[in-house]
GROMACS .gro file of C-alpha atoms in nm:
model
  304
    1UNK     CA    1   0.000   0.000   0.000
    2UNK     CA    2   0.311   0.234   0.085
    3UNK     CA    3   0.445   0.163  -0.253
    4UNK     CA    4   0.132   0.247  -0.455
    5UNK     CA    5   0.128   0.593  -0.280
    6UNK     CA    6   0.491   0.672  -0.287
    7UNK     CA    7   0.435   0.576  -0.677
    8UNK     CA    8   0.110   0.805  -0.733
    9UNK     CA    9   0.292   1.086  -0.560
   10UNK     CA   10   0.606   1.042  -0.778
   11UNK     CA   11   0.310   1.056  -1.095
   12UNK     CA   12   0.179   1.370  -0.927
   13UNK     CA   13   0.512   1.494  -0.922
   14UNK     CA   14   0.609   1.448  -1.298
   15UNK     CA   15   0.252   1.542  -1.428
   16UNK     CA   16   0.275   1.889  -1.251
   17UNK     CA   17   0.640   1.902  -1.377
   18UNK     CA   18   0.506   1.841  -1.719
   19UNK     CA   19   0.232   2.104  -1.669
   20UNK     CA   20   0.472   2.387  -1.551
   21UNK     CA   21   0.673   2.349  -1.855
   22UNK     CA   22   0.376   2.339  -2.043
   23UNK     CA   23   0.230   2.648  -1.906
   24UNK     CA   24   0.561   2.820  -1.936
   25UNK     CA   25   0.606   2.731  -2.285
   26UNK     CA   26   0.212   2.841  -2.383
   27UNK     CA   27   0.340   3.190  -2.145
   28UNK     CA   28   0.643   3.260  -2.369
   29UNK     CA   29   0.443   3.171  -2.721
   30UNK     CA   30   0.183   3.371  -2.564
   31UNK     CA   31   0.422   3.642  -2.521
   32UNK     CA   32   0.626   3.620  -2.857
   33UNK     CA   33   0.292   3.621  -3.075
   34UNK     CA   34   0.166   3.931  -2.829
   35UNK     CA   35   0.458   4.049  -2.996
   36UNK     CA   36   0.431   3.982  -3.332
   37UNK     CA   37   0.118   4.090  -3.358
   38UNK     CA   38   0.237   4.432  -3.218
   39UNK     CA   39   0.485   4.424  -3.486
   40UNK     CA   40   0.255   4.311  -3.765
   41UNK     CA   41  -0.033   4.595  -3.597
   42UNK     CA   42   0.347   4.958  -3.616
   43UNK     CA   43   0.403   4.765  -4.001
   44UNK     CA   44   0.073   4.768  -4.105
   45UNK     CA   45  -0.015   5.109  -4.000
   46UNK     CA   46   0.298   5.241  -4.107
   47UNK     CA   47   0.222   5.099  -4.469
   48UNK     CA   48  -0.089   5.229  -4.452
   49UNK     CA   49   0.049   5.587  -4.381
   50UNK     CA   50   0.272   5.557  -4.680
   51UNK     CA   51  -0.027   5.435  -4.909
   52UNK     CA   52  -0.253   5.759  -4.780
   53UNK     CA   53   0.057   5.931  -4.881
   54UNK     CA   54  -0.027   5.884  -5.310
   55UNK     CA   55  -0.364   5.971  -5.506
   56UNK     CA   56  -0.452   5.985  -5.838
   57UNK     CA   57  -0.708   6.141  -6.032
   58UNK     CA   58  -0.760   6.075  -6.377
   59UNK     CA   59  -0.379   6.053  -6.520
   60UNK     CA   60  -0.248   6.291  -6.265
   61UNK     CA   61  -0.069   6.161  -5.965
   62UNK     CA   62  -0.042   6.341  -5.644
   63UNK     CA   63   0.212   6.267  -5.378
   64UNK     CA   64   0.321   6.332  -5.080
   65UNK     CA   65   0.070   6.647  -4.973
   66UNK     CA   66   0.196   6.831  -4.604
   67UNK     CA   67   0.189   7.149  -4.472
   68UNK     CA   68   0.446   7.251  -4.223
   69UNK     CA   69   0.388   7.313  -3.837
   70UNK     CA   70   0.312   7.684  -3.705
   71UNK     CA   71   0.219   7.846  -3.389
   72UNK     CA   72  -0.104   7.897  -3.277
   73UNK     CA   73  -0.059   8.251  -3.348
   74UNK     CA   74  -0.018   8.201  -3.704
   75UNK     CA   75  -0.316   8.336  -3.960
   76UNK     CA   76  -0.195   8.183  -4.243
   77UNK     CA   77  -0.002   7.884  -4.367
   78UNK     CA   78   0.041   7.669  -4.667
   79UNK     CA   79   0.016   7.326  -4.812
   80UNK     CA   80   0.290   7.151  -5.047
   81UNK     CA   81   0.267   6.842  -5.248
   82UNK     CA   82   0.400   6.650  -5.578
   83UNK     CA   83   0.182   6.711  -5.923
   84UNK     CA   84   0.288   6.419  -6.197
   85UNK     CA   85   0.120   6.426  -6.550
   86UNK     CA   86   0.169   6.071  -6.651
   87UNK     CA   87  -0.099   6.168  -6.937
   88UNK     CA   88  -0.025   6.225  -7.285
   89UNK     CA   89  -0.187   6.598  -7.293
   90UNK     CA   90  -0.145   6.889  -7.071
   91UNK     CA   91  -0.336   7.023  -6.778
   92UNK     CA   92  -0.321   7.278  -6.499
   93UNK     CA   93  -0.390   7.319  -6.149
   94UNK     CA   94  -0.652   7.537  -6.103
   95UNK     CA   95  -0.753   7.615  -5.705
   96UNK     CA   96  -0.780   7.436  -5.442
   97UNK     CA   97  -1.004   7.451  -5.128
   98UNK     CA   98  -1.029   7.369  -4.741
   99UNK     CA   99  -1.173   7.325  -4.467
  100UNK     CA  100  -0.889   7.447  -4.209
  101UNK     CA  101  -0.891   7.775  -4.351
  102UNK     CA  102  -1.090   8.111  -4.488
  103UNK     CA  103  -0.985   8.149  -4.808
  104UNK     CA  104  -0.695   7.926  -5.008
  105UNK     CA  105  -0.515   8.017  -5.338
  106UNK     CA  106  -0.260   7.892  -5.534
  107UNK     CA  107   0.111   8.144  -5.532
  108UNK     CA  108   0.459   8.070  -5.682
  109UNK     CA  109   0.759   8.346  -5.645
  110UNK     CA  110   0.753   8.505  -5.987
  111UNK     CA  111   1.066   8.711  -6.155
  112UNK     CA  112   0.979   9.083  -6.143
  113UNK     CA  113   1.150   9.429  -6.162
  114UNK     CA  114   1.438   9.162  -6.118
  115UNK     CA  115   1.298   9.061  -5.773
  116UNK     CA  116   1.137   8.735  -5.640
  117UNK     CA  117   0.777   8.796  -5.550
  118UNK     CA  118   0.519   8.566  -5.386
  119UNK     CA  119   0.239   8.614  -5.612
  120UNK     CA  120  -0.151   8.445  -5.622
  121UNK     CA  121  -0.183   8.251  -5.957
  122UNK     CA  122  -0.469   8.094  -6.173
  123UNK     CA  123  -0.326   7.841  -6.261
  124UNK     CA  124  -0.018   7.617  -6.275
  125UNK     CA  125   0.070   7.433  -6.598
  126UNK     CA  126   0.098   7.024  -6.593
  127UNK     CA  127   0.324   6.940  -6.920
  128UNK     CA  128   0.260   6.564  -7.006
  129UNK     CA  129   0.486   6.340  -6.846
  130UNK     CA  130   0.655   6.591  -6.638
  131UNK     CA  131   0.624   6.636  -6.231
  132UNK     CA  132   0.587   6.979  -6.084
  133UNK     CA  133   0.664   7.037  -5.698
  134UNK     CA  134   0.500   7.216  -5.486
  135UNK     CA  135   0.733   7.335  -5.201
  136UNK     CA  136   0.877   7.595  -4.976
  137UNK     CA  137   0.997   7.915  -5.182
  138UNK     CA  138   0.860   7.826  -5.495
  139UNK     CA  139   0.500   7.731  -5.600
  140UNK     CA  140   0.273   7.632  -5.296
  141UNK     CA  141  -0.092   7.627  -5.192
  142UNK     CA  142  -0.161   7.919  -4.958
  143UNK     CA  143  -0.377   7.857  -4.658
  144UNK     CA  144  -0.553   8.226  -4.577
  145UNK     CA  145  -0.746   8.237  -4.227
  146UNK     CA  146  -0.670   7.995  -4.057
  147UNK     CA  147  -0.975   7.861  -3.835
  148UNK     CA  148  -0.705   7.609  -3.625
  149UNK     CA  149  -0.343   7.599  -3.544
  150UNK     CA  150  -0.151   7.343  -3.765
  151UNK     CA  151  -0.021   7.141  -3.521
  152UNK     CA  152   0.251   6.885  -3.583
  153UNK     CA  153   0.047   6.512  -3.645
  154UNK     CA  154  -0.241   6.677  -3.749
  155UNK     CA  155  -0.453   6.591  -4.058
  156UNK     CA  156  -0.702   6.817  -4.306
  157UNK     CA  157  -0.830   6.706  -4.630
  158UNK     CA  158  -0.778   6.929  -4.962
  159UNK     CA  159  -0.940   6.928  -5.242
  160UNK     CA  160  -0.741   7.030  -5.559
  161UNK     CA  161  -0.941   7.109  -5.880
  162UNK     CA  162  -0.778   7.053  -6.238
  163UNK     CA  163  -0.906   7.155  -6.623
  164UNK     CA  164  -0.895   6.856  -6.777
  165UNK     CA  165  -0.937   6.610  -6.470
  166UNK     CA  166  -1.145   6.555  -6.194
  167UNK     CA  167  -1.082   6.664  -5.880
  168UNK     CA  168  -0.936   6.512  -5.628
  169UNK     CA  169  -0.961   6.483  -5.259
  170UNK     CA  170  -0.633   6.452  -5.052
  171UNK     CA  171  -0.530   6.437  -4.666
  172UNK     CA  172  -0.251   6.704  -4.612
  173UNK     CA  173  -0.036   6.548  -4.333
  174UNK     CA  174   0.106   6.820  -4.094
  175UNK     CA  175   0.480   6.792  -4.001
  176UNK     CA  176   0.776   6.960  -3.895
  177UNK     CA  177   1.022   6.965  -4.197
  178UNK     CA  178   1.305   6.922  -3.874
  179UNK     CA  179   1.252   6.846  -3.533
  180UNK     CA  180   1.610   6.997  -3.391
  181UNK     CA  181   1.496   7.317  -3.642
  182UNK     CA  182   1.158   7.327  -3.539
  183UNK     CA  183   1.300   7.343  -3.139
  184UNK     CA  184   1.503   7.671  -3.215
  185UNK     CA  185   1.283   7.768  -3.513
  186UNK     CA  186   0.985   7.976  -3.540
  187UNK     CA  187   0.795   7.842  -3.881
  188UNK     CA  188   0.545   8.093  -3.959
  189UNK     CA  189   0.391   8.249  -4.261
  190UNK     CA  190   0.304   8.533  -4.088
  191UNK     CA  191   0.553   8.716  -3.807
  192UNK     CA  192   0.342   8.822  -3.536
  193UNK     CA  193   0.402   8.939  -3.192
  194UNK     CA  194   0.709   8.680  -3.091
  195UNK     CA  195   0.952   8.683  -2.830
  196UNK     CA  196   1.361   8.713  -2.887
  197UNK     CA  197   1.360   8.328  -2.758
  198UNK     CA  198   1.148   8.265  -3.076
  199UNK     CA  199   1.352   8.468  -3.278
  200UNK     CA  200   1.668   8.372  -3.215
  201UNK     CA  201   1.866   8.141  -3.496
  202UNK     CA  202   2.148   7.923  -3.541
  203UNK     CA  203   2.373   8.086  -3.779
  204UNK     CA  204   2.490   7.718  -3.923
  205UNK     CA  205   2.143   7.661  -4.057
  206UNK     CA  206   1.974   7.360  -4.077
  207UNK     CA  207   2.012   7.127  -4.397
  208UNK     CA  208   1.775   6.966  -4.624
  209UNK     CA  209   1.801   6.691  -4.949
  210UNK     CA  210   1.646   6.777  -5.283
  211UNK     CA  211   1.638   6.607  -5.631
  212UNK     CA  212   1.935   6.858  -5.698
  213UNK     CA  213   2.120   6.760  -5.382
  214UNK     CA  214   2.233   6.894  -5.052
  215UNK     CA  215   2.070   7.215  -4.906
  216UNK     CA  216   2.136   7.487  -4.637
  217UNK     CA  217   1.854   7.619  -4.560
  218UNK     CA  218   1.837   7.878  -4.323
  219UNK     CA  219   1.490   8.111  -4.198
  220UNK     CA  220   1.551   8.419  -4.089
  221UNK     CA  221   1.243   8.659  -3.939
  222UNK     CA  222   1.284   9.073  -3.939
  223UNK     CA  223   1.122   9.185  -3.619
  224UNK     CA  224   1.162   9.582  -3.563
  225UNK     CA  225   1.427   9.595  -3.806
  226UNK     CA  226   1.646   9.326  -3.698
  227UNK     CA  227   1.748   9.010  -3.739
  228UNK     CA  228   1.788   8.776  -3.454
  229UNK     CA  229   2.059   8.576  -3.521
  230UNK     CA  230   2.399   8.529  -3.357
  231UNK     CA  231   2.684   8.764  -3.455
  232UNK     CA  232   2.436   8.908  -3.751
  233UNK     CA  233   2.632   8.638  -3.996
  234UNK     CA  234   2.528   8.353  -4.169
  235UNK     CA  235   2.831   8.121  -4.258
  236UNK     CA  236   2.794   7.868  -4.555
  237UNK     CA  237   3.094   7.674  -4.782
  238UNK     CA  238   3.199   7.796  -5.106
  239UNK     CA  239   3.011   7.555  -5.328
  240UNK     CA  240   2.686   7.491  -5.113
  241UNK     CA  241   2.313   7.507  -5.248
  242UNK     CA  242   2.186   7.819  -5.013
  243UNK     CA  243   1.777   7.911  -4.937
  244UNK     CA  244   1.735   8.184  -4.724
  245UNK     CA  245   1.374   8.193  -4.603
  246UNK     CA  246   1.238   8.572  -4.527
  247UNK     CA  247   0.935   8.665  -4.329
  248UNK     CA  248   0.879   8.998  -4.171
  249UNK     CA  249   0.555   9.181  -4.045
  250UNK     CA  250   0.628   9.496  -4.241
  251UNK     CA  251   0.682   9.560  -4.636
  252UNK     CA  252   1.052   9.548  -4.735
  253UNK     CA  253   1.307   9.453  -4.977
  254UNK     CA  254   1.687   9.310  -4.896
  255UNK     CA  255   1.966   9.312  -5.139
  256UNK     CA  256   2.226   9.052  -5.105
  257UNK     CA  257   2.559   9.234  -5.189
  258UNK     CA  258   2.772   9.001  -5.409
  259UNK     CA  259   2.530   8.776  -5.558
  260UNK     CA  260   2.287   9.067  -5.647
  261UNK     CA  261   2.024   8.889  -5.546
  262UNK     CA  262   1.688   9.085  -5.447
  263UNK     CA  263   1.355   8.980  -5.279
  264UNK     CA  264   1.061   9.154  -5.148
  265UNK     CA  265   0.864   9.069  -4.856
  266UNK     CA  266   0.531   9.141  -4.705
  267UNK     CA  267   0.343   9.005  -4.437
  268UNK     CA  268   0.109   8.764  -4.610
  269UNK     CA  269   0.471   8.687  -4.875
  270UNK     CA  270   0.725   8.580  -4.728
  271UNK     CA  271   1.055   8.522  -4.970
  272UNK     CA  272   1.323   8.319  -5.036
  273UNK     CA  273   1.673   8.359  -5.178
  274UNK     CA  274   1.809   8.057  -5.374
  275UNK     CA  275   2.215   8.042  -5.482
  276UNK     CA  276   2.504   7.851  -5.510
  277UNK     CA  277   2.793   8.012  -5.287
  278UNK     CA  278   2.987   8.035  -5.581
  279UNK     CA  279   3.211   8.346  -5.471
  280UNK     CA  280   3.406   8.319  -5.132
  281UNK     CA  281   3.411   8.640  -4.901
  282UNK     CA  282   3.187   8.837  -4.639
  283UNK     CA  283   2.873   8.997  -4.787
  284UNK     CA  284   2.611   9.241  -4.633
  285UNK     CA  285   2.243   9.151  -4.665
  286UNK     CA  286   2.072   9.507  -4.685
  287UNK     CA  287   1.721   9.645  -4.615
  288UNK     CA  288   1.525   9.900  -4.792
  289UNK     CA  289   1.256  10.094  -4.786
  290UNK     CA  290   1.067  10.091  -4.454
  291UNK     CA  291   1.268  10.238  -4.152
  292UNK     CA  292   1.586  10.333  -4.367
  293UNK     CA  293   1.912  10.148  -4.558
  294UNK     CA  294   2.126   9.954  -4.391
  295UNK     CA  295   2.257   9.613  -4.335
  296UNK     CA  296   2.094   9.347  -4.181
  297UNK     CA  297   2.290   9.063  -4.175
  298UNK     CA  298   2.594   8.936  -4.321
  299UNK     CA  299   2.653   8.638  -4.562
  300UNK     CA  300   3.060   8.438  -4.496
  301UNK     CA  301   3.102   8.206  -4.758
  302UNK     CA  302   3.412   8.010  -4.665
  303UNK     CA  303   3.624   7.852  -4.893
  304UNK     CA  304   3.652   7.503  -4.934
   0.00000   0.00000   0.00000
């Protein structure tokens, strides 16, 4: 009798042996597919993101639409985006409209009096088989009024209206365009009331990839006549793509010495100055018009 129960406790023993290990391995598969799943759940809405990220209508193909972050202060903004005609006949962008905002028109920076000027456009032409990019200092969609900050994350639908081709509904994805920029960066399209913390710049810029290569890409905003950036000079290499990105809450025009380059700026049109630092040396960046002439800031392009 002593034997039989020594032997169904030794049973016992190995059956809840077995069971622990079972349990443990059903924990840890229970735990690995918890995590897979996880994994599957970040890929599949990170696919899905990309995917929202490309429309078509008709033979046009739209990509990429975002509009940069601003403070909640800011009236007005703007929305950017890839056009591609992959038709065999031309068409044109003619307006656009949303929600977010009072009023919305399409601008580019037009050649004129030998300045670059933000100016509202009817249309914009869509040669066949050719992409046109919508983007920061050159054509864009301007957002006038807003009726909500454009917070970074944040989502509003579009919708873009062509001559030949139906229109087309898109989700403009709002973004920072660089999170280290956007921490020492005021992004506005408008310049407000702002402090001298907001105002204040990195000199070395912050840089940026295109389909022509490298940029520096600096933005620079004129509050009572200044410039807040440290030692009033912007320093660059001889050879490197340069945007300078104006806004200021008063009419004026700069002159970069130099590179005769000029720009005017308002309020609502901001400006941009696009170069290659081809010539080496220390150039003023002057104002004029307004409050009087005088120099700004100062461009050192260093050689290589």
């Amino acid at each position: 009798m002593g034997s039989l129960i020594e032997l169904s406790a030794k049973v016992s023993h190995v059956l809840a042996a077995r069971h622990f290990k079972l349990a443990t391995v059903v924990s840890c598969l229970s735990v690995t597919l918890l995590r897979y799943l996880a994994g599957l759940l970040v890929f599949l809405l990170a696919t899905t993101v990309v995917f929202a990220q490309h429309y078509e209508a008709g033979q046009i193909h739209i990509l990429s639409p975002w509009a940069r972050a601003l403070p909640p202060t800011s009236p007005n903004g703007a929305a950017y985006l890839i056009l591609i005609n992959h038709g065999a006949r031309p068409d044109k962008l003619l307006g656009a409209s949303a929600d977010v905002a009072e009023h919305v028109e399409v601008h580019s920076h037009i050649l004129e009096d030998g300045m670059m000027k933000m100016r509202r456009v009817e249309s914009v032409d869509l040669p066949p088989h050719k992409e046109v990019l919508f983007a920061p200092g050159g054509h864009h969609i301007m957002l006038i009024g807003l009726k909500q900050p454009l917070a970074a994350g944040d989502r509003f639908p579009l919708l873009l209206e062509f001559d030949q081709t139906d229109q087309a509904l898109v989700e403009v994805v709002v973004q920072s365009t660089d999170a280290e920029s956007a921490r020492k960066t005021d992004h506005r399209h408008d310049h407000g009331s702002s402090t001298n913390q907001q105002d204040q710049h990195n000199q070395d810029g912050s840089s940026t990839v295109s389909h022509s290569g490298q940029i520096k890409r600096f933005e620079l905003h004129i509050h009572q006549g200044k410039v807040m950036i440290d030692k009033k000079t912007i320093r660059v290499t001889q050879g490197d793509r340069v945007e300078l990105h104006w806004f200021s809450a008063k009419p004026i025009e700069l002159h970069l010495h130099g590179y005769d380059i000029h720009i005017e700026i308002t309020s609502s049109s901001p400006a941009v100055m696009h170069f290659k630092a081809h010539a080496s040396g220390r150039f003023p960046i002057e104002s004029h018009g307004g409050s009087g002439h005088g120099s700004l800031i100062y461009l050192e392009v260093h050689p290589k």
